[in-house]
CSV table of C-alpha atoms and ligand atoms in Angstrom, one decimal:
chain,number,residue,atom,x,y,z
V,256,MET,CA,57.4,102.8,2.8
V,257,SER,CA,59.2,99.4,1.6
V,258,ASP,CA,58.4,97.0,4.0
V,259,THR,CA,54.7,96.8,2.6
V,260,LYS,CA,53.9,94.3,-0.4
V,261,PRO,CA,50.8,92.7,0.2
V,262,THR,CA,49.6,91.8,-3.3
V,263,ASP,CA,53.0,90.3,-4.0
V,264,HIS,CA,52.7,88.5,-1.3
V,265,ALA,CA,49.4,86.8,-1.4
V,266,VAL,CA,49.8,86.5,-5.1
V,267,SER,CA,52.7,84.3,-5.1
V,268,ALA,CA,51.3,82.7,-1.8
V,269,LEU,CA,48.3,81.2,-3.5
V,270,THR,CA,49.9,80.1,-6.7
V,271,THR,CA,52.5,77.9,-6.3
V,272,PRO,CA,51.0,74.4,-5.9
V,273,ALA,CA,48.9,73.3,-8.7
V,274,SER,CA,45.7,72.6,-6.4
V,275,ARG,CA,45.8,76.4,-6.0
V,276,ARG,CA,46.6,77.3,-10.0
V,277,ALA,CA,43.5,74.9,-10.2
V,278,PHE,CA,41.4,76.6,-7.7
V,279,LEU,CA,42.9,80.3,-9.2
V,280,ARG,CA,41.3,79.2,-12.6
V,281,GLN,CA,38.6,78.0,-11.5
V,282,SER,CA,37.4,81.1,-9.8
V,283,ALA,CA,38.7,82.6,-13.2
V,284,VAL,CA,38.3,86.6,-12.4
V,285,ALA,CA,36.4,85.4,-9.5
V,286,ALA,CA,36.1,87.9,-6.6
V,287,VAL,CA,35.2,86.9,-3.2
V,288,GLY,CA,38.1,84.8,-1.3
V,289,ALA,CA,37.8,82.6,1.4
V,290,GLY,CA,35.6,83.2,4.7
V,291,VAL,CA,39.2,83.4,7.3
V,292,LEU,CA,38.0,83.6,10.7
V,293,ALA,CA,39.3,81.0,12.1
V,294,ALA,CA,42.9,80.3,14.6
V,295,CYS,CA,45.5,77.9,14.5
V,296,ALA,CA,45.8,79.2,17.8
V,297,THR,CA,43.1,78.6,20.7
V,298,LYS,CA,42.2,81.1,22.6
V,299,ALA,CA,44.2,80.5,25.3
V,300,GLU,CA,47.2,80.5,23.1
V,301,ASP,CA,46.7,83.8,21.6
V,302,ALA,CA,46.4,85.0,25.2
V,303,ALA,CA,49.5,83.3,26.1
V,304,GLN,CA,51.0,84.7,23.6
V,305,GLY,CA,50.1,88.0,23.7
V,306,ALA,CA,51.4,88.0,27.0
V,307,LYS,CA,54.6,86.2,26.1
V,308,SER,CA,54.8,89.1,23.8
V,309,ALA,CA,54.5,91.9,26.1
V,310,ASP,CA,58.2,92.0,28.0
V,311,SER,CA,57.5,94.4,31.2
V,312,GLY,CA,58.2,98.2,30.5
V,313,LYS,CA,56.8,98.0,27.2
V,314,SER,CA,53.3,100.4,26.1
V,315,ALA,CA,49.6,98.2,27.3
V,316,ALA,CA,48.9,99.1,23.5
V,317,ASN,CA,52.2,96.8,22.4
V,318,ALA,CA,51.2,94.4,24.9
V,319,ALA,CA,47.6,94.5,23.6
V,320,ARG,CA,49.0,93.7,19.7
V,321,PRO,CA,49.3,89.3,19.9
V,322,GLY,CA,52.5,89.8,17.2
V,323,ALA,CA,54.4,92.3,18.9
V,324,SER,CA,58.0,92.0,19.7
V,325,ALA,CA,61.4,93.5,20.6
V,326,ALA,CA,61.9,93.8,16.8
V,327,ASP,CA,59.0,96.3,16.2
V,328,THR,CA,59.5,98.6,19.1
V,329,ASP,CA,61.3,101.8,19.1
V,330,GLN,CA,63.1,102.1,22.6
V,331,SER,CA,65.7,104.4,21.9
V,332,GLY,CA,64.0,107.5,22.7
V,333,GLY,CA,61.9,108.4,19.6
V,334,SER,CA,64.6,108.0,16.5
V,335,THR,CA,63.3,107.1,13.4
V,336,ALA,CA,66.1,105.3,12.6
V,337,PRO,CA,66.3,101.3,11.4
V,338,HIS,CA,68.0,99.2,13.6
V,339,PRO,CA,71.0,97.2,12.1
V,340,THR,CA,69.6,93.9,11.2
V,341,LEU,CA,70.4,91.3,12.9
V,342,PRO,CA,71.4,88.0,11.5
V,343,ASP,CA,69.1,86.2,14.2
V,344,THR,CA,66.7,88.7,13.9
V,345,ARG,CA,66.2,88.3,9.9
V,346,ALA,CA,66.2,84.3,10.9
V,347,GLN,CA,63.3,84.2,13.3
V,348,ALA,CA,61.8,86.4,10.6
V,349,ASP,CA,62.1,84.1,8.4
V,350,ALA,CA,60.9,81.4,10.2
V,351,MET,CA,57.5,83.3,11.2
V,352,ASP,CA,57.3,84.1,7.5
V,353,ALA,CA,57.7,80.2,6.6
V,354,MET,CA,54.6,79.6,9.3
V,355,HIS,CA,52.4,81.8,7.9
V,356,GLU,CA,53.2,80.6,3.8
V,357,LYS,CA,52.5,77.3,5.0
V,358,GLY,CA,49.2,77.8,6.4
V,359,VAL,CA,48.2,80.0,3.6
V,360,LYS,CA,49.2,76.9,1.1
V,361,ALA,CA,47.2,74.8,2.2
V,362,PHE,CA,44.6,76.9,2.0
V,363,PRO,CA,41.9,75.6,0.9
V,364,ALA,CA,42.9,72.3,3.0
V,365,LYS,CA,40.9,69.3,3.1
V,366,THR,CA,39.2,67.9,6.6
V,367,GLU,CA,36.6,64.7,7.1
V,368,GLY,CA,33.5,66.3,7.3
V,369,LYS,CA,31.2,69.0,6.0
V,370,GLY,CA,28.6,71.1,8.0
V,371,ASN,CA,25.5,73.0,6.4
V,372,GLN,CA,24.5,70.4,4.2
V,373,VAL,CA,21.2,71.5,2.6
V,374,LEU,CA,18.6,68.1,4.1
V,375,GLN,CA,16.0,66.8,1.7
V,376,PRO,CA,13.0,66.4,3.6
V,377,ARG,CA,11.0,63.6,3.8
V,378,MET,CA,7.1,64.2,2.3
V,379,ASP,CA,4.4,63.0,4.6
V,380,GLY,CA,1.6,64.1,2.1
V,381,ARG,CA,2.4,67.9,2.0
V,382,VAL,CA,4.0,68.4,5.0
V,383,LYS,CA,7.9,68.7,4.4
V,384,VAL,CA,9.3,66.0,7.5
V,385,TYR,CA,12.9,66.9,8.3
V,386,GLU,CA,14.6,64.1,10.8
V,387,ILE,CA,17.3,65.4,13.0
V,388,THR,CA,19.3,63.6,15.6
V,389,ALA,CA,21.5,64.9,18.4
V,390,ARG,CA,24.8,63.3,19.3
V,391,GLU,CA,28.4,63.3,20.2
V,392,ILE,CA,30.7,63.1,17.0
V,393,GLN,CA,34.1,63.7,16.7
V,394,TRP,CA,34.8,66.9,14.2
V,395,GLU,CA,37.8,67.6,12.4
V,396,VAL,CA,37.8,71.2,12.6
V,397,GLU,CA,41.4,71.6,10.5
V,398,PRO,CA,43.6,69.6,9.5
V,399,GLY,CA,44.5,66.8,12.4
V,400,LYS,CA,42.4,68.9,15.1
V,401,ARG,CA,40.2,66.7,16.0
V,402,VAL,CA,37.3,67.9,18.6
V,403,LYS,CA,34.4,66.5,20.0
V,404,ALA,CA,31.3,67.8,18.9
V,405,TRP,CA,27.7,67.5,19.3
V,406,ALA,CA,26.0,67.9,16.4
V,407,TYR,CA,22.9,67.2,14.5
V,408,ASN,CA,23.2,64.4,11.7
V,409,ASP,CA,26.9,64.2,12.2
V,410,GLN,CA,27.4,67.7,10.8
V,411,VAL,CA,28.9,70.9,12.6
V,412,PRO,CA,27.1,73.2,11.6
V,413,GLY,CA,23.6,70.6,11.1
V,414,PRO,CA,22.7,70.2,8.0
V,415,GLN,CA,20.9,73.3,6.4
V,416,ILE,CA,17.0,73.2,6.4
V,417,ARG,CA,15.4,75.1,3.5
V,418,VAL,CA,11.8,75.3,2.6
V,419,ARG,CA,9.4,77.9,1.2
V,420,GLU,CA,7.2,80.8,3.1
V,421,GLY,CA,4.0,78.8,3.9
V,422,ASP,CA,5.1,75.5,3.7
V,423,ARG,CA,4.0,73.0,6.5
V,424,VAL,CA,6.8,71.6,8.1
V,425,ARG,CA,7.9,68.9,10.6
V,426,VAL,CA,11.1,68.6,12.5
V,427,VAL,CA,11.5,65.1,14.5
V,428,LEU,CA,14.7,65.3,17.0
V,429,LYS,CA,15.9,62.4,18.2
V,430,ASN,CA,18.4,62.8,21.5
V,431,GLU,CA,21.2,60.8,21.4
V,432,LEU,CA,23.4,62.8,23.6
V,433,PRO,CA,23.9,62.0,27.3
V,434,GLU,CA,21.5,65.1,27.9
V,435,SER,CA,18.4,66.4,27.8
V,436,THR,CA,18.2,68.8,24.7
V,437,VAL,CA,15.1,70.9,22.8
V,438,VAL,CA,15.1,72.8,19.3
V,439,HIS,CA,14.7,76.7,19.2
V,440,PHE,CA,14.0,78.0,15.4
V,441,HIS,CA,15.5,81.1,15.9
V,442,GLY,CA,14.1,84.2,14.1
V,443,VAL,CA,11.2,81.8,13.1
V,444,GLU,CA,7.8,83.5,14.3
V,445,VAL,CA,6.1,80.3,15.7
V,446,PRO,CA,3.2,79.3,17.4
V,447,ASN,CA,4.5,79.4,21.0
V,448,ASP,CA,4.4,75.9,22.1
V,449,GLN,CA,6.5,75.3,19.0
V,450,ASP,CA,9.5,77.5,20.5
V,451,GLY,CA,11.6,75.0,21.9
V,452,VAL,CA,12.5,76.4,25.7
V,453,PRO,CA,12.3,74.0,28.4
V,454,PHE,CA,9.7,74.8,31.1
V,455,ILE,CA,8.4,77.5,29.1
V,456,THR,CA,6.7,75.9,26.1
V,457,GLN,CA,7.6,72.2,26.6
V,458,PRO,CA,9.1,69.4,28.6
V,459,PRO,CA,13.7,69.0,27.9
V,460,VAL,CA,13.7,65.9,25.2
V,461,LYS,CA,15.5,63.7,27.6
V,462,PRO,CA,18.4,61.4,26.1
V,463,GLY,CA,16.9,58.8,24.1
V,464,GLN,CA,13.5,60.5,23.9
V,465,SER,CA,12.0,62.2,20.5
V,466,TYR,CA,10.1,65.1,20.1
V,467,THR,CA,8.7,66.7,16.8
V,468,TYR,CA,8.1,70.4,16.1
V,469,GLU,CA,5.0,71.6,13.5
V,470,PHE,CA,4.3,74.7,11.7
V,471,THR,CA,3.6,76.6,8.8
V,472,ALA,CA,6.6,78.5,7.6
V,473,PRO,CA,6.2,82.1,8.2
V,474,ASN,CA,8.2,85.2,8.5
V,475,PRO,CA,10.8,84.3,5.0
V,476,GLY,CA,14.7,85.1,5.6
V,477,SER,CA,17.9,83.8,7.0
V,478,HIS,CA,16.8,81.8,10.3
V,479,MET,CA,18.6,79.2,12.5
V,480,TYR,CA,17.6,76.7,14.2
V,481,HIS,CA,19.7,75.5,18.0
V,482,SER,CA,19.8,74.5,21.0
V,483,HIS,CA,17.9,76.1,24.3
V,484,HIS,CA,18.7,73.6,26.9
V,485,ASN,CA,22.1,74.1,28.4
V,486,ALA,CA,23.2,76.4,25.4
V,487,ALA,CA,26.4,78.2,26.2
V,488,LYS,CA,27.6,74.1,26.0
V,489,GLN,CA,25.0,72.8,23.6
V,490,VAL,CA,25.4,75.5,21.0
V,491,GLY,CA,28.9,75.8,21.7
V,492,MET,CA,29.9,72.1,20.9
V,493,GLY,CA,27.8,72.7,17.4
V,494,LEU,CA,23.8,71.9,18.2
V,495,LEU,CA,23.3,74.8,15.4
V,496,GLY,CA,22.1,74.9,12.1
V,497,ALA,CA,20.9,77.0,9.4
V,498,PHE,CA,16.9,77.8,8.7
V,499,ILE,CA,15.9,79.1,5.2
V,500,ILE,CA,12.3,80.3,4.6
V,501,GLU,CA,12.6,81.3,0.9
V,502,PRO,CA,10.0,83.9,0.4
V,503,ARG,CA,7.3,83.4,-1.9
V,504,ARG,CA,7.8,86.5,-3.9
V,505,PRO,CA,11.3,87.2,-3.6
V,506,ARG,CA,12.4,90.9,-4.7
V,507,PRO,CA,14.4,91.4,-7.6
V,508,ILE,CA,17.5,92.6,-5.3
V,509,GLU,CA,17.8,88.7,-4.2
V,510,LYS,CA,18.3,87.6,-7.4
V,511,VAL,CA,22.1,86.1,-7.1
V,512,ASP,CA,24.2,83.9,-8.5
V,513,VAL,CA,25.4,82.8,-5.2
V,514,ASP,CA,23.8,82.0,-2.4
V,515,TYR,CA,26.6,81.6,0.7
V,516,VAL,CA,25.4,80.8,4.5
V,517,MET,CA,28.2,81.4,6.7
V,518,VAL,CA,27.8,80.5,10.2
V,519,ILE,CA,29.9,82.3,12.5
V,520,ASN,CA,30.9,80.2,16.2
V,521,ASP,CA,33.6,81.0,18.8
V,522,GLY,CA,32.6,78.1,21.5
V,523,PHE,CA,34.8,75.3,22.1
V,524,HIS,CA,35.9,74.5,19.0
V,525,GLY,CA,37.6,77.8,18.6
V,526,TYR,CA,36.9,80.4,15.8
V,527,THR,CA,35.3,78.9,12.8
V,528,LEU,CA,33.0,79.8,9.8
V,529,ASN,CA,30.6,77.0,9.2
V,530,GLY,CA,32.5,74.5,11.7
V,531,LYS,CA,36.5,75.0,10.0
V,532,SER,CA,39.3,76.8,10.6
V,533,PHE,CA,41.2,78.3,8.9
V,534,PRO,CA,42.8,77.2,6.3
V,535,ALA,CA,39.5,74.5,6.2
V,536,THR,CA,37.5,77.3,5.4
V,537,GLU,CA,35.6,77.2,2.3
V,538,PRO,CA,36.7,79.5,-0.3
V,539,ILE,CA,33.5,81.7,-2.2
V,540,VAL,CA,33.7,81.9,-5.8
V,541,ALA,CA,32.7,83.4,-8.3
V,542,LYS,CA,33.0,85.1,-11.9
V,543,GLN,CA,33.4,88.5,-12.9
V,544,GLY,CA,30.3,90.2,-13.0
V,545,GLN,CA,28.1,87.6,-10.5
V,546,ARG,CA,25.9,88.7,-7.7
V,547,VAL,CA,26.7,86.9,-4.5
V,548,ARG,CA,24.5,86.5,-1.2
V,549,LEU,CA,25.8,85.8,2.0
V,550,ARG,CA,23.8,85.2,4.6
V,551,PHE,CA,25.4,85.9,7.6
V,552,MET,CA,24.3,83.9,11.1
V,553,ASN,CA,26.2,84.5,14.3
V,554,GLU,CA,26.4,81.2,16.9
V,555,GLY,CA,28.4,82.4,19.1
V,556,MET,CA,28.7,85.1,22.3
V,557,MET,CA,31.2,87.2,20.8
V,558,ILE,CA,30.7,90.1,18.3
V,559,HIS,CA,32.6,89.8,15.4
V,560,PRO,CA,32.9,92.1,12.2
V,561,MET,CA,33.1,90.1,8.9
V,562,HIS,CA,35.3,92.3,6.9
V,563,LEU,CA,35.9,92.2,3.1
V,564,HIS,CA,38.8,93.0,0.9
V,565,GLY,CA,38.5,95.0,-2.7
V,566,MET,CA,34.8,95.5,-3.0
V,567,HIS,CA,32.0,96.4,-0.8
V,568,MET,CA,28.9,94.7,0.8
V,569,THR,CA,25.6,95.7,0.2
V,570,VAL,CA,23.1,95.2,3.4
V,571,ILE,CA,19.6,93.8,2.1
V,572,ASP,CA,18.3,92.2,5.2
V,573,LYS,CA,18.4,92.1,8.9
V,574,ASP,CA,17.1,89.0,10.9
V,575,GLY,CA,15.5,87.9,7.7
V,576,TRP,CA,13.8,91.9,7.4
V,577,PRO,CA,14.4,93.9,4.6
V,578,GLN,CA,16.1,97.1,4.8
V,579,PRO,CA,14.3,100.3,3.9
V,580,ALA,CA,16.7,101.2,1.9
V,581,PRO,CA,20.1,98.7,1.1
V,582,TRP,CA,23.1,100.7,2.5
V,583,ARG,CA,26.5,99.5,2.1
V,584,CYS,CA,29.9,98.9,3.9
V,585,ASP,CA,33.3,96.8,4.0
V,586,THR,CA,32.6,95.7,7.5
V,587,LEU,CA,29.5,94.7,8.9
V,588,ASN,CA,29.3,93.9,12.7
V,589,VAL,CA,27.7,90.3,13.2
V,590,ALA,CA,26.3,89.9,17.0
V,591,PRO,CA,26.1,86.5,18.5
V,592,GLY,CA,22.1,86.1,17.3
V,593,GLU,CA,22.1,88.0,14.6
V,594,ARG,CA,21.7,87.1,10.7
V,595,TRP,CA,23.0,89.8,8.0
V,596,ASP,CA,22.1,89.2,4.2
V,597,VAL,CA,24.3,90.9,2.1
V,598,ILE,CA,24.6,91.1,-2.0
V,599,VAL,CA,28.5,91.4,-3.1
V,600,ASN,CA,28.7,92.6,-6.8
V,601,CYS,CA,32.0,90.8,-8.1
V,602,THR,CA,33.6,93.3,-10.2
V,603,ASN,CA,36.8,93.4,-8.6
V,604,PRO,CA,38.7,90.2,-9.7
V,605,GLY,CA,40.8,88.5,-8.1
V,606,THR,CA,41.5,86.2,-4.7
V,607,TRP,CA,40.2,88.5,-1.9
V,608,ALA,CA,40.8,87.6,1.8
V,609,PHE,CA,37.6,87.4,3.8
V,610,HIS,CA,37.9,88.0,7.9
V,611,CYS,CA,36.6,88.8,10.8
V,612,HIS,CA,38.9,92.2,12.2
V,613,ILE,CA,39.3,91.0,15.8
V,614,LEU,CA,42.1,90.5,14.8
V,615,PRO,CA,43.0,88.0,17.2
V,616,HIS,CA,40.5,85.6,16.0
V,617,ALA,CA,42.1,85.8,12.5
V,618,GLU,CA,45.4,85.8,13.2
V,619,SER,CA,48.3,85.0,15.3
V,620,GLU,CA,52.1,84.7,15.5
V,621,HIS,CA,52.1,81.3,14.5
V,622,GLY,CA,50.4,81.3,11.3
V,623,MET,CA,48.3,83.5,9.0
V,624,PHE,CA,45.2,83.0,8.6
V,625,GLY,CA,45.3,83.1,5.1
V,626,MET,CA,45.0,85.2,2.8
V,627,VAL,CA,44.6,87.9,6.0
V,628,ARG,CA,48.0,89.9,5.3
V,629,PRO,CA,49.4,89.9,8.7
V,630,ARG,CA,51.1,93.2,8.7
V,631,THR,CA,53.9,91.6,10.9
V,632,SER,CA,55.6,93.5,13.0
V,633,GLN,CA,58.4,91.2,13.6
V,634,ARG,CA,60.1,92.2,9.9
V,635,PRO,CA,62.8,93.8,10.2
V,636,ALA,CA,63.0,97.2,9.5
V,637,PRO,CA,64.6,98.1,6.0
X,274,CU,CU1,35.3,87.4,15.2
């Protein structure tokens, strides 16, 4: 097979511009590449492309492939002889490749706004006080694509709240949205009246009102906080964040060089990692020999099998709970509401793709979603 030179392709795409060089130099023998989930295309566009490329008379399997076109389908009755390369086919391939290359070369692209920034508490005696204001903002998901978002403290995801097991924690919510809201601490075993569910544990917090939650941080682990009112809309619009309770006595396996939270979402802003779509997603950088902890959190409504190239992940926690024994994988299904903590031992140097393996969440005809290598089916036969 002469059509697959993924490494060459990825490396050349990533080494040309100066910024790329600097990134790679920085990462040195770096192991973990970019989290790449999102799409240049919206879900609707993906579907449209899939439909457009599925000519009548083609198999259903082919129609399901968003990139499939006549060029890669042998309709002559099963012969494997290559088609002669037509000039216009070649031009189409070049045009598509150029779009893909442009996307990769833009990575990591600058956008306005950064979510998931650690929020420093204000101390009230021994109580850690976190103030979060929910309001409408404009959010740049990828370069030039600004969307309406509902955000905590103008960030998507909202600011990261990180406390220690046993801390007294107060979260003050201020609602500046045009509808009522609440905050639910997902996975945190709070007293019932702090659970943040309207008409079950509290009244909704009306526009203009504030509401205070307070509890002692219980079960350690990677948790989340998000709206629990009209949540399909409110969480989809961005009212979500990481709520991490660090254990009093960490296990030896938790000693890492890089601790990275990856919030996955698939709401109104498309497929995003920490509120951004490729190429505006963030690279995860480590040196060879370092250990990276990844905390996957799915705030969306779909499953996302997260796949890392070149190295395996060692799963240590599910929803904050230690696994009976750590286990290994390279693709980890993260369902809505789930949190998975994994360790990556960065043993294999290079820039590696890291993406959701439901492929329409990560690539399309128009854009290459990064260092994901698309096995471009339009490529002319050799
Ligand atoms: Cu996905």
